[in-house]
XYZ file of C-alpha atoms in Angstrom:
742
model
C 86.759 95.304 80.941
C 84.858 98.365 79.787
C 81.686 96.503 80.788
C 82.611 96.886 84.456
C 82.253 100.644 84.153
C 78.788 100.471 82.555
C 76.653 102.191 85.227
C 73.310 100.656 86.173
C 71.678 104.081 86.691
C 72.592 105.118 83.128
C 71.313 101.813 81.750
C 67.909 102.166 83.494
C 67.727 105.885 82.738
C 68.384 105.257 79.052
C 65.785 102.449 78.983
C 63.131 104.712 80.518
C 63.638 107.304 77.785
C 62.965 104.758 75.075
C 59.967 103.439 77.009
C 58.564 106.959 77.115
C 59.220 107.422 73.408
C 57.421 104.206 72.521
C 54.147 105.445 74.060
C 52.951 107.304 70.973
C 49.448 107.896 72.346
C 50.810 110.545 74.738
C 52.069 112.685 71.847
C 48.505 113.184 70.550
C 47.176 114.587 73.844
C 47.382 118.259 74.932
C 50.414 118.816 77.187
C 50.419 120.411 80.650
C 53.224 122.847 81.647
C 54.902 120.010 83.609
C 54.765 117.726 80.530
C 56.275 120.490 78.395
C 59.183 120.808 80.851
C 59.703 117.024 80.770
C 59.561 117.036 76.958
C 62.166 119.819 76.843
C 64.429 117.896 79.235
C 63.979 114.697 77.183
C 64.977 116.431 73.959
C 68.262 117.696 75.460
C 68.717 114.387 77.281
C 68.597 112.442 74.021
C 71.408 114.631 72.658
C 73.355 114.179 75.920
C 73.068 110.365 75.726
C 74.190 110.406 72.101
C 77.234 112.508 73.099
C 78.016 110.072 75.960
C 78.177 107.059 73.659
C 80.275 109.132 71.212
C 82.641 109.672 74.201
C 82.196 113.472 73.924
C 82.182 113.894 77.697
C 82.759 117.668 77.673
C 79.547 118.137 75.690
C 77.726 115.751 78.060
C 78.764 117.853 81.086
C 77.539 121.107 79.474
C 74.137 119.655 78.500
C 73.731 117.806 81.807
C 74.357 120.952 83.865
C 71.775 122.859 81.798
C 68.959 120.344 82.322
C 70.010 119.594 85.923
C 69.128 123.178 86.901
C 65.661 122.781 85.327
C 65.125 119.364 86.978
C 66.197 120.669 90.418
C 64.004 123.778 90.083
C 60.981 121.560 89.316
C 61.992 118.849 91.853
C 62.048 116.074 89.223
C 63.917 113.639 91.463
C 64.146 110.744 88.985
C 65.581 113.075 86.341
C 68.034 114.574 88.883
C 69.353 111.104 89.812
C 69.860 110.061 86.172
C 71.529 113.323 85.137
C 73.910 113.226 88.133
C 74.858 109.669 87.181
C 75.806 110.880 83.673
C 77.875 113.679 85.255
C 79.597 111.255 87.667
C 80.495 108.842 84.846
C 81.570 111.617 82.461
C 83.949 113.057 85.066
C 85.118 109.481 85.741
C 86.025 109.062 82.064
C 87.852 112.428 82.252
C 89.858 111.126 85.270
C 88.386 113.697 87.693
C 87.793 111.483 90.745
C 86.718 114.325 93.077
C 83.911 115.591 90.820
C 82.868 112.034 89.990
C 82.579 111.093 93.678
C 80.766 114.373 94.462
C 77.853 113.626 92.098
C 77.693 109.920 93.032
C 77.514 110.752 96.759
C 74.789 113.345 96.140
C 72.800 110.608 94.413
C 73.191 108.326 97.431
C 71.885 111.082 99.749
C 68.920 111.735 97.423
C 68.064 108.022 97.133
C 68.154 107.606 100.926
C 65.981 110.697 101.403
C 63.387 109.372 98.914
C 63.753 105.762 100.159
C 64.342 104.790 96.497
C 66.100 101.385 96.488
C 66.618 101.289 92.709
C 68.404 104.669 92.646
C 70.406 103.765 95.760
C 71.617 100.510 94.180
C 72.582 102.339 90.972
C 74.466 105.010 92.954
C 76.371 102.391 94.966
C 77.410 100.736 91.677
C 78.621 104.157 90.442
C 80.648 104.617 93.657
C 82.129 101.122 93.307
C 83.113 101.769 89.672
C 84.793 105.044 90.674
C 86.772 103.413 93.492
C 87.902 100.549 91.210
C 88.960 102.920 88.411
C 91.103 104.946 90.819
C 92.874 101.955 92.366
C 90.840 101.173 95.511
C 89.409 97.692 94.832
C 88.590 96.970 98.497
C 86.351 100.045 98.720
C 84.764 99.087 95.388
C 83.900 95.607 96.686
C 82.466 97.083 99.909
C 80.240 99.432 97.890
C 78.966 96.583 95.700
C 78.331 94.374 98.745
C 76.263 97.135 100.435
C 74.011 97.208 97.373
C 73.384 93.434 97.126
C 70.786 93.183 99.986
C 68.933 96.214 98.572
C 68.834 94.673 95.079
C 67.599 91.376 96.504
C 64.877 93.166 98.448
C 63.490 94.741 95.273
C 64.152 91.573 93.159
C 66.318 93.652 90.816
C 67.908 90.905 88.649
C 69.828 93.305 86.434
C 71.406 95.023 89.453
C 72.249 91.666 91.054
C 73.972 90.641 87.838
C 76.032 93.881 87.717
C 77.038 93.688 91.395
C 78.095 90.029 91.462
C 79.822 90.267 88.060
C 81.835 93.327 89.134
C 82.937 91.719 92.426
C 83.954 88.542 90.561
C 85.938 90.604 88.043
C 87.924 92.373 90.791
C 88.824 89.040 92.436
C 89.761 87.535 89.035
C 91.691 90.416 87.445
C 93.010 92.469 90.382
C 93.644 89.887 93.117
C 94.051 86.812 90.837
C 91.919 84.972 93.407
C 89.608 82.859 91.242
C 88.256 80.772 94.130
C 86.995 83.873 95.958
C 85.482 85.250 92.786
C 83.755 82.000 91.691
C 80.669 82.229 94.034
C 79.967 85.759 92.789
C 80.369 84.638 89.165
C 77.846 81.828 89.748
C 75.380 84.279 91.327
C 75.808 86.713 88.419
C 74.956 83.902 85.992
C 71.657 83.289 87.822
C 70.553 86.892 87.274
C 71.894 87.818 83.803
C 69.131 88.747 81.320
C 69.152 86.204 78.474
C 69.306 88.890 75.764
C 71.977 90.997 77.518
C 74.817 90.044 75.157
C 77.396 92.466 76.625
C 76.892 90.863 80.037
C 76.906 87.328 78.670
C 80.189 87.992 76.864
C 81.901 89.088 80.102
C 80.301 86.237 82.052
C 81.570 83.572 79.618
C 85.028 85.158 79.636
C 85.381 84.795 83.429
C 83.852 81.305 83.425
C 86.501 80.385 80.837
C 89.231 81.934 83.042
C 88.057 79.793 85.960
C 87.992 76.627 83.845
C 91.511 77.468 82.642
C 92.739 77.931 86.230
C 91.230 74.582 87.231
C 92.890 72.958 84.168
C 89.594 72.038 82.490
C 90.924 73.176 79.110
C 88.137 71.651 76.982
C 85.481 73.589 78.935
C 87.666 76.703 78.855
C 87.986 76.487 75.043
C 84.213 76.153 74.656
C 83.553 79.153 76.923
C 86.246 81.295 75.253
C 84.603 80.565 71.889
C 81.208 81.680 73.241
C 82.768 84.866 74.678
C 84.428 85.588 71.300
C 81.133 85.130 69.446
C 79.219 87.486 71.794
C 82.051 90.050 71.909
C 82.044 90.202 68.099
C 78.276 90.788 68.108
C 78.574 93.645 70.635
C 81.859 94.997 69.211
C 83.516 94.629 72.642
C 87.202 94.589 71.639
C 88.451 94.355 75.226
C 86.579 91.098 75.914
C 87.474 89.853 72.438
C 91.216 90.303 73.031
C 91.147 88.609 76.437
C 89.052 85.725 75.109
C 91.462 85.214 72.197
C 94.446 85.240 74.593
C 92.854 82.594 76.818
C 91.777 80.544 73.771
C 95.338 80.577 72.388
C 96.857 79.503 75.748
C 94.385 76.587 76.038
C 95.154 75.428 72.496
C 98.880 75.581 73.188
C 98.531 73.612 76.417
C 96.577 70.916 74.533
C 99.327 70.769 71.896
C 97.261 72.278 69.067
C 99.993 74.757 68.087
C 98.853 75.257 64.499
C 95.387 76.413 65.502
C 96.889 78.545 68.300
C 99.094 80.232 65.694
C 96.128 80.867 63.358
C 94.031 82.345 66.186
C 97.035 84.469 67.214
C 97.040 86.088 63.784
C 93.352 86.951 64.205
C 94.042 88.461 67.614
C 96.934 90.566 66.272
C 94.613 92.008 63.646
C 92.392 93.375 66.448
C 95.054 95.912 67.457
C 95.230 97.077 63.844
C 91.427 97.340 63.726
C 91.421 99.379 66.920
C 93.980 101.848 65.539
C 91.924 102.196 62.370
C 88.784 102.935 64.403
C 89.879 106.503 65.121
C 90.572 107.257 61.458
C 87.238 105.658 60.530
C 85.412 107.917 63.009
C 87.008 111.004 61.458
C 86.122 109.770 57.959
C 82.516 109.057 59.016
C 82.169 112.544 60.452
C 83.507 114.039 57.234
C 81.103 111.899 55.179
C 78.135 113.061 57.262
C 79.204 116.691 56.875
C 79.537 116.299 53.122
C 76.210 114.494 52.880
C 74.452 117.288 54.771
C 76.090 119.888 52.557
C 75.005 117.987 49.462
C 71.406 117.693 50.689
C 71.253 121.419 51.358
C 72.564 122.165 47.914
C 70.085 119.799 46.276
C 67.191 121.483 48.094
C 68.430 124.847 46.957
C 68.696 123.603 43.370
C 65.188 122.128 43.556
C 63.821 125.502 44.622
C 65.624 127.197 41.743
C 64.250 124.666 39.267
C 60.696 125.304 40.477
C 61.076 129.072 40.154
C 63.074 129.247 36.928
C 62.035 126.314 34.747
C 63.039 128.122 31.557
C 66.581 128.665 32.748
C 67.466 124.936 32.966
C 70.772 125.428 31.216
C 71.797 128.061 33.751
C 70.665 125.793 36.555
C 72.814 122.922 35.219
C 75.726 125.285 35.081
C 75.184 126.142 38.757
C 75.033 122.424 39.655
C 78.317 121.893 37.840
C 79.898 124.738 39.789
C 78.582 123.299 43.039
C 79.964 119.863 42.125
C 83.364 121.416 41.463
C 83.192 123.208 44.819
C 82.281 119.962 46.594
C 85.176 118.224 44.841
C 87.488 121.004 45.949
C 86.131 120.668 49.461
C 86.814 116.928 49.394
C 90.313 117.592 48.129
C 90.820 120.136 50.918
C 89.585 117.645 53.493
C 91.972 115.039 52.114
C 94.887 117.462 52.546
C 93.614 118.176 56.064
C 93.712 114.467 56.920
C 97.245 114.198 55.578
C 98.233 117.168 57.733
C 96.659 115.529 60.790
C 98.666 112.342 60.138
C 101.863 114.381 59.728
C 101.185 116.265 62.983
C 100.529 112.990 64.778
C 103.906 111.641 63.688
C 105.564 114.858 64.861
C 103.808 114.626 68.226
C 104.887 110.984 68.596
C 108.505 112.034 68.015
C 108.183 114.825 70.589
C 106.588 112.383 73.014
C 109.562 110.016 72.713
C 111.914 112.916 73.496
C 109.783 113.951 76.491
C 109.698 110.353 77.734
C 113.494 110.215 77.605
C 113.706 113.514 79.522
C 111.215 112.168 82.050
C 113.269 108.980 82.483
C 116.428 110.992 83.142
C 114.571 113.217 85.627
C 113.153 110.108 87.323
C 116.629 108.580 87.711
C 117.893 111.840 89.206
C 114.919 111.941 91.556
C 115.584 108.365 92.655
C 119.224 109.260 93.413
C 118.101 112.205 95.551
C 115.526 110.035 97.324
C 118.191 107.394 98.026
C 120.539 110.050 99.423
C 117.726 111.407 101.601
C 116.920 107.901 102.847
C 120.591 107.236 103.697
C 120.804 110.570 105.537
C 117.675 109.892 107.594
C 118.820 106.344 108.375
C 122.206 107.626 109.592
C 120.591 110.428 111.593
C 118.112 108.013 113.172
C 120.987 105.788 114.336
C 122.848 108.799 115.693
C 119.690 109.940 117.534
C 118.800 106.506 118.909
C 122.251 106.059 120.482
C 122.048 109.100 122.857
C 118.316 108.432 123.381
C 119.256 104.982 124.676
C 121.480 106.713 127.208
C 118.788 109.194 128.265
C 115.997 106.583 128.527
C 118.252 104.053 130.228
C 119.691 106.526 132.746
C 116.260 107.951 133.548
C 114.983 104.385 134.169
C 117.949 103.544 136.410
C 117.649 106.815 138.350
C 113.870 106.411 138.634
C 114.445 103.068 140.391
C 116.948 104.620 142.805
C 115.256 104.988 146.216
C 117.588 107.878 147.093
C 116.058 109.997 144.294
C 112.368 109.662 145.208
C 112.062 113.423 145.566
C 112.995 113.782 141.855
C 110.671 111.022 140.609
C 108.367 113.465 138.771
C 111.278 115.177 136.968
C 112.798 111.807 135.977
C 109.485 110.537 134.638
C 109.108 113.767 132.652
C 112.618 113.286 131.243
C 111.849 109.683 130.245
C 108.528 110.678 128.648
C 110.274 113.386 126.585
C 112.911 110.901 125.409
C 110.236 108.294 124.549
C 108.273 110.948 122.641
C 111.395 111.937 120.679
C 112.119 108.256 119.892
C 108.557 107.738 118.599
C 108.895 110.880 116.475
C 112.187 109.599 114.976
C 110.487 106.290 114.128
C 107.478 108.120 112.590
C 109.707 110.316 110.397
C 111.651 107.250 109.171
C 108.453 105.329 108.413
C 106.957 108.272 106.528
C 110.188 108.712 104.550
C 110.063 105.064 103.426
C 106.437 105.455 102.377
C 107.032 108.706 100.468
C 110.030 107.208 98.661
C 107.879 104.213 97.628
C 110.432 101.953 99.306
C 108.704 98.723 100.284
C 108.303 98.547 104.053
C 109.372 95.176 105.442
C 106.962 93.451 107.800
C 108.227 90.729 110.098
C 106.158 87.824 111.384
C 107.429 86.910 114.832
C 105.654 85.289 117.745
C 104.909 87.601 120.699
C 102.806 87.562 123.865
C 99.831 89.820 123.122
C 98.886 90.652 126.711
C 102.484 91.562 127.670
C 102.757 93.595 124.455
C 99.644 95.640 125.339
C 100.760 96.113 128.957
C 104.137 97.434 127.744
C 102.320 100.008 125.605
C 100.172 101.002 128.593
C 103.298 101.343 130.741
C 105.019 103.576 128.171
C 101.985 105.901 128.218
C 101.720 105.972 132.018
C 103.241 109.455 132.360
C 100.975 110.978 129.682
C 97.968 109.294 131.333
C 98.784 110.961 134.657
C 99.529 114.344 133.069
C 96.077 114.455 131.443
C 94.370 112.941 134.523
C 92.832 110.167 132.398
C 92.058 106.518 133.078
C 93.627 104.151 130.511
C 91.835 100.772 130.349
C 92.853 97.754 128.219
C 90.173 95.104 127.594
C 91.361 91.863 125.950
C 88.874 89.134 124.988
C 89.853 86.053 127.085
C 89.241 83.744 124.095
C 92.156 85.322 122.200
C 95.286 83.075 122.319
C 98.200 84.368 124.448
C 100.701 84.057 121.592
C 100.224 85.523 118.116
C 102.459 85.967 115.055
C 102.876 89.391 113.483
C 104.921 92.586 113.409
C 104.742 93.896 116.955
C 106.998 96.872 116.126
C 104.581 98.198 113.488
C 101.574 97.375 115.684
C 103.233 99.251 118.548
C 103.700 102.266 116.273
C 99.996 102.169 115.313
C 98.645 101.736 118.861
C 100.983 104.265 120.534
C 99.956 106.907 117.984
C 96.224 106.187 118.439
C 96.345 105.929 122.240
C 98.721 108.909 122.506
C 96.313 111.067 120.491
C 93.327 109.930 122.577
C 95.163 110.795 125.807
C 96.434 114.157 124.510
C 92.988 115.363 123.483
C 91.034 113.968 126.453
C 91.287 115.451 129.947
C 89.860 114.081 133.209
C 88.252 111.296 131.212
C 88.593 107.700 130.099
C 90.513 106.113 127.203
C 89.874 102.457 126.335
C 91.744 99.977 124.146
C 89.328 97.131 123.350
C 90.605 94.015 121.522
C 87.813 91.739 120.214
C 87.994 88.331 118.539
C 86.297 88.225 115.119
C 87.552 84.933 113.627
C 89.804 82.079 114.773
C 90.968 79.044 112.831
C 93.966 76.731 112.775
C 96.380 79.121 111.027
C 95.181 82.646 111.725
C 92.942 84.850 113.809
C 91.209 88.134 113.009
C 91.065 90.795 115.727
C 89.331 94.144 116.025
C 91.173 96.971 117.826
C 89.168 99.954 119.103
C 90.607 103.090 120.732
C 87.732 104.922 122.420
C 87.739 108.164 124.382
C 85.086 110.398 125.898
C 86.782 113.646 124.916
C 85.471 116.592 122.915
C 84.992 114.653 119.671
C 85.974 115.607 116.103
C 83.692 117.657 113.771
C 82.535 115.733 110.692
C 84.141 118.297 108.348
C 87.551 117.757 110.002
C 87.522 113.945 110.142
C 89.273 113.591 106.783
C 91.764 116.397 107.454
C 93.340 114.670 110.475
C 94.605 111.819 108.266
C 96.528 114.218 105.989
C 100.249 114.866 106.501
C 100.736 117.676 109.072
C 96.941 117.930 109.265
C 96.144 119.328 112.719
C 92.984 120.723 114.281
C 92.956 123.913 116.339
C 93.278 122.756 119.934
C 93.709 124.666 123.156
C 95.398 121.846 125.116
C 99.024 121.376 126.139
C 99.725 118.789 123.426
C 99.696 119.632 119.726
C 101.787 116.882 118.130
C 103.630 116.651 114.796
C 100.603 115.988 112.589
C 102.233 112.768 111.302
C 100.802 110.110 113.613
C 97.449 109.407 111.960
C 98.972 109.634 108.465
C 101.452 106.905 109.424
C 98.726 104.835 111.128
C 96.603 104.961 107.976
C 99.480 104.050 105.635
C 100.860 101.270 107.866
C 97.422 99.664 108.191
C 96.870 99.855 104.435
C 100.194 98.038 103.927
C 99.013 95.443 106.477
C 95.796 94.981 104.420
C 93.668 96.835 106.941
C 92.003 100.237 107.111
C 91.563 102.763 109.929
C 87.989 103.928 110.509
C 86.588 106.703 112.672
C 83.318 107.385 114.439
C 83.083 110.626 116.392
C 80.443 112.993 117.721
C 80.954 116.449 119.240
C 80.743 116.272 123.019
C 80.637 112.457 123.099
C 84.151 111.418 122.102
C 85.813 109.408 119.336
C 86.362 105.772 118.344
C 89.243 104.848 116.013
C 89.002 101.177 114.999
C 90.474 98.663 112.552
C 90.497 94.920 111.877
C 93.719 92.972 111.327
C 94.755 89.340 110.845
C 97.529 87.646 112.859
C 99.073 84.204 112.555
C 98.651 81.563 115.257
C 101.252 79.246 116.786
C 101.082 75.912 118.603
C 104.716 75.932 119.741
C 105.517 76.412 123.443
C 107.772 79.414 123.999
C 110.808 79.449 126.205
C 110.059 82.913 127.566
C 106.367 82.192 128.257
C 105.654 83.513 131.762
C 109.403 83.661 132.278
C 109.001 85.633 135.514
C 106.925 82.764 137.006
C 108.650 79.661 135.567
C 112.317 80.622 135.659
C 112.261 84.011 137.429
C 115.021 86.515 137.656
C 116.888 84.120 139.994
C 118.341 82.253 137.017
C 120.106 85.444 135.891
C 121.664 86.134 139.305
C 125.346 85.372 139.320
C 125.537 84.961 135.530
C 128.574 86.526 133.888
C 127.817 88.846 130.943
C 130.256 90.775 128.730
C 128.933 94.074 127.288
C 130.793 95.296 124.156
C 129.976 98.912 123.176
C 132.093 101.909 122.133
C 129.716 104.446 123.771
C 130.672 105.039 127.409
C 127.192 106.235 128.419
C 125.532 103.209 126.819
C 128.028 100.936 128.595
C 127.176 102.572 131.913
C 123.400 102.243 131.319
C 123.589 98.578 130.306
C 125.989 97.773 133.172
C 123.762 99.421 135.801
C 120.626 97.748 134.402
C 122.250 94.297 134.565
C 123.864 94.847 137.963
C 120.478 95.890 139.396
C 119.473 92.245 138.738
C 122.588 90.863 140.515
C 124.331 89.962 137.243
C 128.164 90.027 137.016
C 129.157 92.461 134.278
C 132.402 93.121 132.414
C 132.811 95.654 129.599
C 134.791 96.104 126.389
C 134.894 99.188 124.130
C 135.372 97.495 120.737
C 135.130 94.111 119.030
C 138.830 93.261 119.325
C 138.891 94.011 123.057
C 135.782 91.823 123.441
C 137.482 88.863 121.672
C 140.579 89.247 123.851
C 138.438 88.976 127.000
C 136.393 86.034 125.658
C 139.600 84.090 124.955
C 140.627 84.477 128.629
C 137.241 84.200 130.378
C 134.128 82.042 130.034
C 131.000 84.193 129.812
C 127.406 83.029 129.911
C 126.322 85.692 127.434
C 127.766 88.537 125.316
C 125.843 91.728 124.445
C 127.467 92.999 121.227
C 127.051 96.468 119.690
C 127.184 96.451 115.852
C 128.871 99.738 114.833
C 132.241 100.110 116.626
C 135.782 101.261 115.762
C 138.779 98.921 115.316
C 136.475 95.891 114.847
C 132.687 96.046 114.495
C 130.226 93.662 116.133
C 129.606 91.571 113.007
C 133.296 90.750 112.469
C 133.769 90.173 116.206
C 130.864 87.692 116.282
C 132.344 85.769 113.343
C 135.698 85.555 115.187
C 133.926 84.348 118.362
C 132.232 81.556 116.372
C 135.622 80.533 114.982
C 136.843 80.084 118.607
C 134.043 77.498 118.986
C 133.279 78.658 122.520
C 129.709 77.873 123.676
C 128.649 81.451 124.368
C 125.386 83.235 123.550
C 125.927 86.409 121.466
C 123.034 88.895 121.282
C 123.241 91.997 119.095
C 122.488 95.136 121.172
C 122.097 97.795 118.506
C 120.309 100.979 117.444
C 119.815 99.474 113.956
C 116.165 98.487 113.388
C 115.157 95.394 111.412
C 114.207 97.516 108.368
C 117.719 98.985 108.298
C 119.647 95.731 108.772
C 121.798 94.863 105.779
C 122.760 91.433 104.444
C 125.935 91.308 106.598
C 123.865 91.758 109.745
C 121.349 89.095 108.747
C 124.035 86.519 107.910
C 125.988 87.136 111.150
C 125.605 84.287 113.627
C 123.859 86.258 116.406
C 121.630 84.172 118.700
C 119.183 87.085 118.954
C 118.995 90.879 118.673
C 117.729 93.685 120.933
C 117.061 97.143 119.480
C 118.034 100.164 121.589
C 116.213 101.768 123.328
C 114.318 98.861 124.876
C 111.862 98.109 127.689
C 113.838 96.770 130.682
C 111.435 93.885 131.378
C 111.536 92.810 127.690
C 115.323 93.140 127.780
C 115.604 90.833 130.816
C 113.081 88.364 129.345
C 115.107 88.123 126.128
C 118.308 87.348 128.080
C 116.528 84.734 130.206
C 114.788 83.064 127.242
C 118.113 82.659 125.403
C 119.706 81.101 128.493
C 116.707 78.745 128.881
C 116.997 77.743 125.198
C 120.704 76.878 125.587
C 120.082 74.819 128.736
C 117.329 72.857 126.958
C 119.706 71.926 124.113
C 122.353 70.944 126.665
């Protein structure tokens, strides 16, 4: 609705001008220099307002800048606020979001400085309108909600109507969440001025939408009719169209197809009327020009008649000539209009050609993006495979008591491999985001405390290197088990904690998890990553969220400049938003709120170390199928370190041959192998009908898994590289699950 973008500041500012004009007694008094300045500003302001409602925003900007200088020089704060609001909304209509936000934010600073609630409320509405226009409805709602207490405090009914109406509209039209929008719609109705027909039209439209959604079609029809009546009075074509659409749907649902058809014809005529509006405006402008020219000529003729009464015949001759000239001018203008129409048709033809060229270029771009995505996916798999070997071997060697003297070097090696793995994951995530490929989010149950401890463990080396203390504080009221995407959450938290550790030395880094809301199906948590490092300057706080945006830093760690960009984009996709508070010399706090699912089900691997322990794995016979010799060695050593009997196979066919001859408790199956891959091998194993657990051990992440992988009858999957304790828990939980069914 265009009504949503009607700014409160402009409405009040415009009203004040007319109020000043209506006080005629002031015009009769002598004017002071200050009053003369105000009068001069008002005269230009009237022209500026007229240009704004003619949608001549370029002219508005020129006039506004002229009088803004005068208002600022004379410290006319009310005038400054109103003029800036016109500038903000003019730039908004010209699609310049940066300039629009600049003037709106200046107004907020001025209103706070002057403690002017009315101006502050108007500026917050401007900010909300700007955010909504440029596709950030959540920020728009937040801006409107900040203004509501201020409007209530000053009993500003008009502002309360605007704020609640705009919030309701976003819930109705953007989120299609009518139940969330209904309370705001009801509040808006309490505050709408009775003679504010534009507002009443929009209000009735949304009330009708709600009645339609709740299947009260009779009420909806009545409200749509009221909205249509008011929209016609205010010439609000946008509301009129939407009201007609809703009216037609209600009539159809009630079986009144004839009336629905008749109303449909009326609605279709609106589009024709709208297209004629432009031509009418041009014709009106031409008529005004001709009228002015005619008036000037008549005045000139009157002067001639007064001076030369005796030469009436000559004067009539001159009038005739002028009439002919005016006729010629009209004829010329008619030809001009025809030329404009011809040019418009030509431009439409050119536009169709350009659109076709754009479509072809877009298809080519999509092909290139797909090729790039395939390349990065392949490269990531190729990188993860040797990384599994490096991380696994470094873990095995680190646990070897004979190599204690090399513990520091092995930990450094493992940290470097982990860092490279995180970088590979970040690049892949960013590639998916840049290619507009929808990122898949899984909702699996995981143990939150274990999840956070694993993250802390992975950052142990970096914590020691920077001589920091890493503390995790988890609210005890938070359930142990939650449902969500722990892979994406891990990516977010490792980036935030890694940054805090890199840029803090000899200090403290805290991860604080607080409980905000808890109900039967979901819980809302707040994550805070605090440090007491150097802090981030205010001017640089936006820069760090840009791709490759890095601050000048003298430390040992610089980073890729991708982490915070990925954190911000991942959280936005998870319907959250990263926020930052930082002060120089005091440290930084990155925080966000996020919603998880809850679960009542008992989990087989809950406290597996206590209930079942590693003892249940001792003596179990496991077959590892993998074509990579290093990976085979790593997996074999990891399992044997837990007293597990291990046999190996280098491809799917060899694995099947061994399974036919030997009974195994569990099979760890790689996916990509020569001769026979893991998917085909698993299908063959199921055909043998042997009661064996098959777990996919693969470098393919969930996002990259194709339909063949998902339809394969794996009992579970483990992505390489993995945490050893999580790896062992997964094996144990699958064995526990099988024993329960037995």
